[in-house]
Coordinates of C-alpha atoms in Angstrom, one line a residue:
X23 CA -25.9 7.0 43.1
X24 CA -24.2 8.4 40.0
X25 CA -27.1 10.8 39.2
X26 CA -27.1 12.2 42.8
X27 CA -23.4 12.8 42.5
X28 CA -23.7 14.5 39.1
X29 CA -26.5 16.8 40.1
X30 CA -24.8 17.8 43.4
X31 CA -21.6 18.6 41.5
X32 CA -23.6 20.8 39.0
X33 CA -25.4 22.6 41.8
X34 CA -22.1 23.4 43.5
X35 CA -20.9 24.9 40.3
X36 CA -24.0 27.1 40.1
X37 CA -23.5 28.4 43.7
X38 CA -19.9 29.5 43.2
X39 CA -20.5 31.0 39.7
X40 CA -23.4 33.4 40.0
X41 CA -22.9 34.9 36.5
X42 CA -22.8 32.4 33.7
X43 CA -21.4 33.1 30.3
X44 CA -21.5 30.8 27.2
X45 CA -18.1 29.5 28.1
X46 CA -19.3 28.6 31.6
X47 CA -22.2 26.7 30.1
X48 CA -19.8 24.8 27.9
X49 CA -17.6 23.9 30.9
X50 CA -20.6 22.4 32.6
X51 CA -21.5 20.4 29.5
X52 CA -17.9 19.2 29.5
X53 CA -18.2 18.2 33.2
X54 CA -21.4 16.3 32.5
X55 CA -19.9 14.5 29.6
X56 CA -16.9 13.4 31.7
X57 CA -19.1 12.2 34.5
X58 CA -21.2 10.2 32.0
X59 CA -18.0 8.2 31.3
X60 CA -17.9 6.9 34.8
X61 CA -20.2 4.2 36.1
X62 CA -20.2 3.1 39.8
X63 CA -21.8 -0.2 40.9
X64 CA -21.3 -2.8 43.5
X65 CA -22.7 -5.6 45.7
X66 CA -23.1 -6.5 49.3
X67 CA -23.7 -9.9 51.0
X68 CA -24.8 -9.9 54.7
X69 CA -24.9 -13.5 55.9
X70 CA -25.5 -15.2 59.2
X71 CA -25.1 -18.9 59.8
X72 CA -24.9 -21.6 62.5
X73 CA -24.0 -25.3 62.2
X74 CA -25.7 -28.1 64.1
X75 CA -22.5 -29.4 65.7
X76 CA -19.1 -28.0 66.4
X77 CA -17.3 -29.6 63.4
X78 CA -16.1 -26.9 61.0
X79 CA -18.5 -26.5 58.0
X80 CA -17.8 -23.6 55.6
X81 CA -16.1 -21.7 58.4
X82 CA -19.1 -22.2 60.7
X83 CA -19.6 -24.2 63.9
X84 CA -22.3 -24.4 66.5
X85 CA -21.8 -20.7 67.4
X86 CA -23.8 -18.2 65.3
X87 CA -21.5 -16.2 63.0
X88 CA -22.5 -13.0 61.1
X89 CA -19.1 -12.2 59.7
X90 CA -17.5 -15.2 58.0
X91 CA -19.6 -14.8 54.8
X92 CA -20.2 -11.1 54.9
X93 CA -18.4 -9.1 52.2
X94 CA -19.0 -6.7 49.4
X95 CA -17.3 -4.8 46.6
X96 CA -17.5 -1.5 44.7
X97 CA -16.8 -1.5 40.9
X98 CA -15.8 1.6 38.9
X99 CA -16.0 1.5 35.1
X100 CA -14.4 4.3 33.1
X101 CA -15.0 4.7 29.4
X102 CA -11.8 6.3 28.1
X103 CA -13.0 6.1 24.5
X104 CA -15.6 4.3 22.4
X105 CA -13.4 1.2 22.3
X106 CA -11.3 1.5 25.5
X107 CA -12.6 0.8 29.0
X108 CA -11.1 0.5 32.4
X109 CA -12.6 -1.6 35.2
X110 CA -11.7 -1.6 38.9
X111 CA -13.4 -3.8 41.5
X112 CA -12.5 -3.5 45.2
X113 CA -13.5 -6.0 47.8
X114 CA -13.8 -6.0 51.6
X115 CA -14.4 -8.7 54.2
X116 CA -16.2 -8.3 57.5
X117 CA -13.9 -11.0 59.0
X118 CA -10.2 -11.2 58.5
X119 CA -9.0 -14.0 56.3
X120 CA -5.7 -15.9 56.2
X121 CA -4.7 -15.2 52.6
X122 CA -6.9 -12.1 51.9
X123 CA -6.5 -8.5 53.1
X124 CA -9.7 -7.1 54.8
X125 CA -9.9 -4.6 51.9
X126 CA -8.1 -4.6 48.6
X127 CA -8.3 -4.7 44.8
X128 CA -10.1 -7.8 43.5
X129 CA -10.0 -7.0 39.8
X130 CA -8.4 -4.3 37.7
X131 CA -8.1 -4.4 33.9
X132 CA -8.3 -2.6 30.6
X133 CA -10.7 -3.7 27.9
X134 CA -10.1 -2.9 24.2
X135 CA -12.9 -3.5 21.8
X136 CA -11.4 -4.4 18.4
X137 CA -14.8 -5.0 16.7
X138 CA -18.3 -5.8 17.7
X139 CA -17.3 -9.5 17.9
X140 CA -13.7 -9.2 19.3
X141 CA -12.2 -7.7 22.4
X142 CA -9.1 -8.2 24.6
X143 CA -8.5 -7.6 28.3
X144 CA -5.3 -7.1 30.3
X145 CA -4.7 -6.8 34.0
X146 CA -6.0 -8.6 37.1
X147 CA -8.7 -10.9 35.7
X148 CA -11.1 -13.6 36.8
X149 CA -10.2 -17.2 35.8
X150 CA -13.2 -18.3 33.7
X151 CA -13.1 -21.9 35.1
X152 CA -16.7 -22.1 36.2
X153 CA -20.0 -21.3 34.5
X154 CA -20.6 -18.5 37.0
X155 CA -17.0 -17.4 37.6
X156 CA -17.8 -13.7 36.9
X157 CA -20.5 -13.7 39.6
X158 CA -19.0 -16.1 42.2
X159 CA -18.9 -13.5 45.0
X160 CA -22.0 -11.5 43.9
X161 CA -24.7 -13.3 45.7
X162 CA -27.6 -11.3 44.3
X163 CA -26.7 -12.5 40.8
X164 CA -27.2 -16.1 41.8
X165 CA -30.3 -18.1 42.7
X166 CA -28.7 -19.8 45.7
X167 CA -27.5 -18.3 49.0
X168 CA -23.9 -19.3 48.1
X169 CA -22.2 -20.9 45.1
X170 CA -21.9 -24.8 45.0
X171 CA -18.8 -25.0 47.3
X172 CA -17.9 -28.6 46.6
X173 CA -17.5 -27.6 42.9
X174 CA -16.3 -24.0 43.1
X175 CA -13.9 -24.2 46.0
X176 CA -10.4 -23.9 44.5
X177 CA -8.6 -20.8 45.7
X178 CA -5.6 -21.3 43.4
X179 CA -7.5 -20.7 40.2
X180 CA -9.8 -17.7 41.0
X181 CA -7.7 -14.8 39.6
X182 CA -4.7 -14.2 37.4
X183 CA -2.6 -11.3 36.2
X184 CA -2.4 -11.6 32.5
X185 CA -4.4 -11.2 29.2
X186 CA -7.5 -12.8 27.7
X187 CA -9.2 -12.5 24.3
X188 CA -12.9 -13.0 23.4
X189 CA -14.4 -13.6 20.0
X190 CA -18.1 -14.1 19.2
X191 CA -19.4 -16.4 16.4
X192 CA -23.0 -16.1 15.4
X193 CA -24.5 -19.5 14.7
X194 CA -28.1 -19.4 13.6
X195 CA -30.1 -17.9 16.5
X196 CA -27.3 -18.5 19.0
X197 CA -23.8 -17.2 19.8
X198 CA -20.6 -19.0 20.5
X199 CA -18.1 -17.0 22.5
X200 CA -14.5 -18.3 22.5
X201 CA -12.4 -17.1 25.5
X202 CA -8.7 -17.8 25.7
X203 CA -6.4 -16.5 28.6
X204 CA -2.9 -16.7 29.9
X205 CA -1.5 -15.3 33.1
X206 CA 0.2 -15.8 36.5
X207 CA -1.0 -16.1 40.1
X208 CA 1.0 -15.9 43.3
X209 CA 0.4 -18.9 45.6
X210 CA 0.3 -17.5 49.2
X211 CA -0.5 -20.9 50.7
X212 CA 2.7 -22.4 49.3
X213 CA 4.7 -19.5 50.7
X214 CA 3.1 -20.0 54.2
X215 CA 4.2 -23.7 54.1
X216 CA 7.8 -23.2 52.8
X217 CA 10.9 -23.0 54.9
X218 CA 12.0 -19.7 53.2
X219 CA 10.5 -16.3 52.4
X220 CA 10.4 -16.8 48.6
X221 CA 7.4 -16.0 46.6
X222 CA 5.7 -18.8 44.7
X223 CA 4.2 -17.9 41.4
X224 CA 2.0 -20.1 39.2
X225 CA 3.5 -18.8 36.0
X226 CA 1.6 -20.8 33.4
X227 CA -2.1 -20.5 34.3
X228 CA -4.0 -20.7 31.0
X229 CA -7.1 -22.0 29.4
X230 CA -9.6 -22.1 26.5
X231 CA -13.4 -21.9 27.1
X232 CA -16.4 -21.9 24.8
X233 CA -19.9 -20.6 25.8
X234 CA -22.9 -21.2 23.6
X235 CA -26.1 -19.2 24.3
X236 CA -29.4 -19.7 22.5
X237 CA -32.8 -18.5 23.7
X238 CA -33.1 -19.4 27.4
X239 CA -30.2 -21.9 27.4
X240 CA -26.4 -21.6 28.1
X241 CA -23.8 -24.3 27.5
X242 CA -20.2 -23.9 28.6
X243 CA -17.1 -26.2 28.0
X244 CA -13.5 -25.5 28.8
X245 CA -10.1 -26.5 29.9
X246 CA -7.8 -24.8 32.4
X247 CA -4.3 -25.8 33.3
X248 CA -1.5 -24.8 35.7
X249 CA 1.7 -26.1 37.4
X250 CA 2.2 -26.3 41.1
X251 CA 5.0 -23.7 41.9
X252 CA 8.3 -24.2 43.7
X253 CA 10.9 -26.9 44.0
X254 CA 11.1 -29.9 46.4
X255 CA 13.9 -28.2 48.3
X256 CA 11.7 -25.2 49.1
X257 CA 9.5 -27.4 51.4
X258 CA 12.1 -29.3 53.4
X259 CA 12.0 -28.6 57.2
X260 CA 13.5 -30.0 60.4
X261 CA 11.2 -31.6 62.9
X262 CA 11.6 -31.6 66.7
X263 CA 14.1 -34.4 66.5
X264 CA 16.3 -32.4 64.1
X265 CA 15.5 -34.8 61.2
X266 CA 14.5 -33.6 57.8
X267 CA 10.9 -34.0 56.6
X268 CA 9.0 -32.9 53.5
X269 CA 5.8 -30.8 53.5
X270 CA 3.1 -32.1 51.1
X271 CA 3.6 -28.9 49.0
X272 CA 7.1 -30.2 48.2
X273 CA 5.5 -33.5 47.1
X274 CA 3.2 -31.6 44.8
X275 CA 5.8 -29.1 43.5
X276 CA 6.1 -29.2 39.7
X277 CA 2.9 -31.2 39.2
X278 CA 0.8 -30.3 36.2
X279 CA -2.9 -29.9 37.1
X280 CA -5.7 -29.7 34.5
X281 CA -9.4 -28.8 35.0
X282 CA -12.0 -29.9 32.5
X283 CA -15.3 -28.1 32.9
X284 CA -18.8 -28.5 31.5
X285 CA -21.8 -26.4 32.5
X286 CA -25.4 -25.8 31.6
X287 CA -28.0 -23.2 32.5
X288 CA -31.7 -22.7 31.7
X289 CA -33.9 -19.8 32.7
X290 CA -37.3 -19.1 31.0
X291 CA -38.5 -16.6 33.7
X292 CA -40.2 -19.4 35.7
X293 CA -37.9 -22.4 35.8
X294 CA -34.3 -22.1 36.6
X295 CA -32.0 -25.1 36.0
X296 CA -28.2 -25.2 36.5
X297 CA -25.8 -28.1 36.3
X298 CA -22.0 -28.3 36.2
X299 CA -19.2 -30.8 36.4
X300 CA -15.4 -30.3 36.9
X301 CA -12.8 -33.0 36.5
X302 CA -9.4 -32.3 38.1
X303 CA -6.5 -34.4 36.9
X304 CA -2.8 -34.2 37.8
X305 CA 0.4 -35.9 36.7
X306 CA 1.8 -36.1 40.2
X307 CA 0.8 -36.7 43.8
X308 CA -2.5 -34.7 44.0
X309 CA -5.7 -36.7 43.8
X310 CA -7.8 -36.7 40.6
X311 CA -11.3 -35.5 41.5
X312 CA -14.8 -35.4 40.0
X313 CA -17.1 -32.6 41.1
X314 CA -20.8 -32.4 40.1
X315 CA -23.9 -30.4 41.0
X316 CA -27.4 -29.9 39.8
X317 CA -30.1 -27.5 40.9
X318 CA -33.6 -26.5 40.1
X319 CA -35.8 -23.6 41.1
X320 CA -39.3 -22.3 40.3
X321 CA -40.5 -18.7 40.6
X322 CA -43.8 -18.1 42.4
X323 CA -43.9 -14.3 41.9
X324 CA -41.2 -12.8 44.1
X325 CA -40.4 -16.1 45.8
X326 CA -38.2 -18.8 44.3
X327 CA -37.8 -22.1 46.2
X328 CA -34.9 -24.2 45.0
X329 CA -33.1 -27.5 45.5
X330 CA -29.4 -28.3 44.9
X331 CA -27.3 -31.5 45.1
X332 CA -23.5 -31.6 45.1
X333 CA -21.1 -34.5 45.0
X334 CA -17.3 -34.8 45.0
X335 CA -15.2 -38.0 44.7
X336 CA -11.6 -39.0 44.1
X337 CA -11.1 -40.8 40.8
X338 CA -7.7 -42.4 41.2
X339 CA -7.9 -44.4 44.4
X340 CA -5.6 -47.1 43.2
X341 CA -2.7 -44.6 43.3
X342 CA -2.9 -44.5 47.1
X343 CA -2.3 -47.3 49.6
X344 CA 0.2 -48.8 52.1
X345 CA 3.8 -48.1 51.1
X346 CA 2.8 -45.6 48.4
X347 CA 3.3 -41.8 48.4
X348 CA 6.4 -41.9 50.6
X349 CA 9.4 -39.5 50.5
X350 CA 12.6 -40.7 52.1
X351 CA 15.0 -37.9 53.2
X352 CA 18.7 -38.2 52.9
X353 CA 18.9 -39.0 56.7
X354 CA 16.4 -41.8 56.2
X355 CA 13.4 -40.0 57.6
X356 CA 10.1 -40.9 55.8
X357 CA 7.3 -38.5 55.0
X358 CA 3.9 -40.1 54.3
X359 CA 1.3 -38.4 52.1
X360 CA -2.3 -39.1 51.1
X361 CA -3.2 -41.1 54.2
X362 CA -6.8 -41.0 52.7
X363 CA -7.2 -43.6 50.0
X364 CA -10.6 -42.3 48.8
X365 CA -12.9 -39.4 49.5
X366 CA -16.6 -38.9 49.0
X367 CA -18.5 -35.8 49.9
X368 CA -22.1 -34.9 49.3
X369 CA -24.2 -31.7 50.0
X370 CA -27.9 -31.4 49.8
X371 CA -29.3 -27.8 49.9
X372 CA -32.9 -26.6 50.2
X373 CA -33.6 -22.9 50.1
X374 CA -35.8 -20.0 49.0
X375 CA -35.1 -16.6 47.5
X376 CA -37.4 -13.6 48.1
X377 CA -36.8 -10.7 45.8
X378 CA -37.6 -7.7 48.0
X379 CA -36.9 -5.3 45.1
X380 CA -35.1 -5.2 41.7
X381 CA -31.8 -5.1 43.5
X382 CA -32.3 -6.6 46.9
X383 CA -32.9 -10.3 47.8
X384 CA -33.4 -12.2 51.0
X385 CA -32.4 -15.8 51.0
X386 CA -32.6 -18.7 53.5
X387 CA -30.9 -22.1 53.0
X388 CA -30.4 -25.4 54.9
X389 CA -27.4 -27.6 53.9
X390 CA -26.9 -31.2 54.9
X391 CA -23.3 -32.3 54.5
X392 CA -21.9 -35.8 54.5
X393 CA -18.2 -36.8 54.3
X394 CA -17.0 -40.4 54.0
X395 CA -13.3 -41.3 53.4
X396 CA -11.3 -44.5 53.4
X397 CA -7.9 -44.4 55.0
X398 CA -5.0 -46.4 53.5
X399 CA -5.1 -48.6 56.7
X400 CA -8.7 -49.6 55.9
X401 CA -10.5 -47.4 58.4
X402 CA -13.6 -45.6 57.2
X403 CA -14.4 -42.5 59.3
X404 CA -17.5 -40.5 58.5
X405 CA -18.6 -37.0 59.3
X406 CA -21.8 -35.1 58.8
X407 CA -23.2 -31.7 59.7
X408 CA -26.1 -29.4 59.0
X409 CA -25.8 -25.6 58.3
X410 CA -28.6 -23.1 58.7
X411 CA -28.0 -19.8 56.9
X412 CA -29.8 -16.5 56.1
X413 CA -28.5 -13.7 53.8
X414 CA -29.5 -10.3 52.6
X415 CA -27.9 -9.7 49.3
X416 CA -27.9 -6.5 47.2
X417 CA -26.6 -5.1 44.0
X418 CA -26.4 -1.4 43.1

């Protein structure tokens, strides 16, 4: 794409300048050098899916949808100098989303290379919470049709506006990369649930992550922390009877939440193994969670069948029960939270990836979902569903 643009531009210059001098040749050389500083790339995911029954499952039900997981992005990288780079990634959605514009800026940051081992970034950045955070939306870069949703689904810690620093340590035949970051992130969900028009900013989103790569293996460990934004008073509202009640966001306001992550990857060209776990802990009303997944795939030429298992569970069930998690308003109105005492979710996925070309892949996947939870009153409702998906994913 870049080459076509460059050559077209040069041909246009030739047509409007029939007589060339040495200075004209120099100007063309300067144009070519400028164009070589710009790199344009991107990705596209075209996905269709349908669930077995009408219970919502990853935004699907028993009606075929071709838009809920169809999106793409265009990335522009500009090399201002040997050590200074600018990156802009735009993203568009085929289907309108509650807290995302149909088209907008996903990432935009400056990178300054201090040395071959050290660099810093500043701007709108990806939170490196997960092993595959950098490629979460780029389906082609992943083995699976979609990332492990039970582990990766947390919309409050995907991006931040701030700064991050990288430093590489060479240890034997491997490399340890240390990544530290600090930034802010606006919480649009809290704003939607408040009784005012204030903006709610997570102003202390920070973390430290270490990634060790050696031969075909990758190990990642890290910690990310943040505070729920807002004050209790921001989430007070009046119900139909004119009495005051508290939205759960008010119950969580000010809570410190910390994510501990551990990931592993192996790829020798034939076998592909991935595993990851995230522990979410909080000092307030939110549940503590353990999230886990493991997957394995084997390449048969251009076709790679794979299997993945995911599991999520609450870890602090004794905190929830009858008479607990209750807010009593000044007028005596009670608000009850966490009516679920415990939650267990599992997801089994079987799929196959067919690499049509070096930048185009066709994937098909079947997901079996099971959800069991125990209410504080002792009831144990269960839910299950099956999702059938197919996706064409490209990178350019």
